[in-house]
Amino acid sequence: MPNISTHLVSRFLFPLHEQIKKHSSVNVRKSMENTQWFSPEEITQLQIERLRQLLIYANTHVPYYQKLFAGLNFQPEKINVLADLQHLPFLDKPAIRANLEALKSNQARHLARFNTGGSSGEPLVFFIGKERVSHDIAAKWRATRWWGVDIGDPEIVVWGSPIELGAQDALRAVRDRLFRSKLLPAFEMSDQKVEGFLSTICEFRPKMLFGYPSALSHIAKHADKTGIIMRNLGIKVAFVTSERLYGDQRKQISDTFGCRVANGYGSRDAGFIAHECPAGGMHITAEDIIVEIVDSHGHPLPHGESGEIVVTHLASRDFPFIRYRTGDIGTLDDKVCDCGRGLPLIREIQGRSTDFVVARDGTVMHGLALIYILRDMPQIKTFKIIQESIDLTHVLIVTEGGLSQVDTGQIIALFQARLGRGVIIKIEQVSEISAEKSGKFRYVISKVAAG
Ligand SMILES: [Zn+2]
C-alpha cells in the first residue's frame, strides 16, 4: 500500500503539474500500462500503425521529409511492415545540424531547444515538442511503477551538470520539495562531499535512488569503507542510467543499499529507449520507439547479433527522429520476458569505449564528468580530452583570446577532483582540433577505459 502522501502526489499533484505544463503524460502512462501486456504481434501492429501515421504527418508538415520522400518516390501511406523503414536513410547528427529548421513541423508550437553533448560528446542542437516530452515522461513513470515505487515516493537523485542545476534553481527547489525528490550534485565526489551525501541519504530515508552507476557505486564504496550501514534505510530500488552498468557496480550498489538495481537506457536526443523490469528483462518502450540494429555499413542485423542502435521515435511529429543513429551498441533479443510483458527486449547495451574515463581509484565514470568542466567556460571554443594513462590526461583547447593562469589552474583542479589528486593534467592550447578519420568529432578519448 502506498502511503497517503505518495498517493496524493502520484494521483493528484503530479497530474496537476503535468496538466499545467500541457503534458498528456498521465493519459499516455495509463494507456502504456495497458499496452505493455499486448502480445509481441499486437505490439508490432501498433508500431506499424503509428509509424505510418508519423510518416504521413512528416510528408504533409515537415519540409525536410517532404523533400526527401519526393526524391525517393517514397509513399508513407503504403507502409505495412516495419522493414519498409529501410527504404529511408539514417538521420545522423550532421544531418540534423544541416537541416535544423527544415526538420521542424510547420505546425509545431512551443518547441523546447536542447543542446547536448550526447553520449559520445558530439555537440548537437535539436528540438522537442510537448507530445514527445509527455511520452518520455510517461515511459519513465511506467517503468518506475514496475518496481513498486511511484512518483512522490522520497527519492535521492545523484545527477547533474552545472548547467542543468543552475538553470531553474528556484523552481526546481519547489518542485523537488513537492515531489520529495532531493538532488545531490554527481560530479563533486571528494571524500568530504560523499560523507555529506551519506548523511543526507540517512536523514532523508529515500524509497528510491536515481543516478549514474559510477556515482552510486562510488558512494556505496565509501559507505562500506567508513562503516556506515545503509541497508536498513528502506530503499527499495536504485535506478541507474546514462552509462554502462558493470556487474560489480550492480553488486556494490545492491549490497550496500540493500536494494535491487534497475538499469535504464535512453537520452535526451534519442528518448526513453528501454528499461529493466524486476524479472531482469530490458524492455524497449516499443509503443513509442522502434529499435533497429545495424552493422558498420548500415545493414540491418537479425536478432541476437550486436550492432549500432538506431531508433525511430513515434511521438516525435514536431521534430521527427526517424532512423536516428545513437552511436551506442546493443543486441535485440527475441525471447519473451518472464514478467509476461510483450514489450521486446534489448541486451548488452554499451556506449562506445571512449565514453568513459577511469579515475585513479578505479572508478569508471562518464566522459561528461570532464566535458562539463570545459563546456562551462565561455572563453573555450572547443576541446578534446585524451586520457593517455591512469596518471596522465592531455587536454587540447582552442580558445577565444587565450587562457589565463587562473583558468588553467581551475581546469587542473577540477580535473584532479574527478580523476584523482596525483594525476598530471597537461593543457595545450592549439589553433584547431581535427575530426576523427570517420569524420565524427570526439570530445573524450580514453586509452584506459575498457570497452
Ligand atoms: Zn519483463
mmCIF file of C-alpha atoms in Angstrom, residues 32 135-145 155 210 239 272 275:
data_model
loop_
_atom_site.group_PDB
_atom_site.id
_atom_site.type_symbol
_atom_site.label_atom_id
_atom_site.label_comp_id
_atom_site.label_asym_id
_atom_site.label_seq_id
_atom_site.Cartn_x
_atom_site.Cartn_y
_atom_site.Cartn_z
ATOM 1 C CA MET A 32 1.023 2.238 -21.773
ATOM 2 C CA HIS A 135 5.625 10.341 -23.896
ATOM 3 C CA ASP A 136 9.147 10.251 -22.485
ATOM 4 C CA ILE A 137 7.850 11.197 -19.017
ATOM 5 C CA ALA A 138 5.073 8.596 -19.270
ATOM 6 C CA ALA A 139 7.543 5.866 -20.251
ATOM 7 C CA LYS A 140 9.802 6.664 -17.315
ATOM 8 C CA TRP A 141 6.830 6.842 -14.956
ATOM 9 C CA ARG A 142 5.541 3.438 -16.098
ATOM 10 C CA ALA A 143 8.974 1.836 -15.619
ATOM 11 C CA THR A 144 9.251 3.392 -12.140
ATOM 12 C CA ARG A 145 5.979 1.737 -11.150
ATOM 13 C CA GLU A 155 13.868 9.934 -3.911
ATOM 14 C CA PHE A 210 18.490 7.563 -9.130
ATOM 15 C CA PHE A 239 17.569 3.359 -10.861
ATOM 16 C CA PHE A 272 13.431 6.807 -23.188
ATOM 17 C CA HIS A 275 14.174 -0.091 -19.020
#
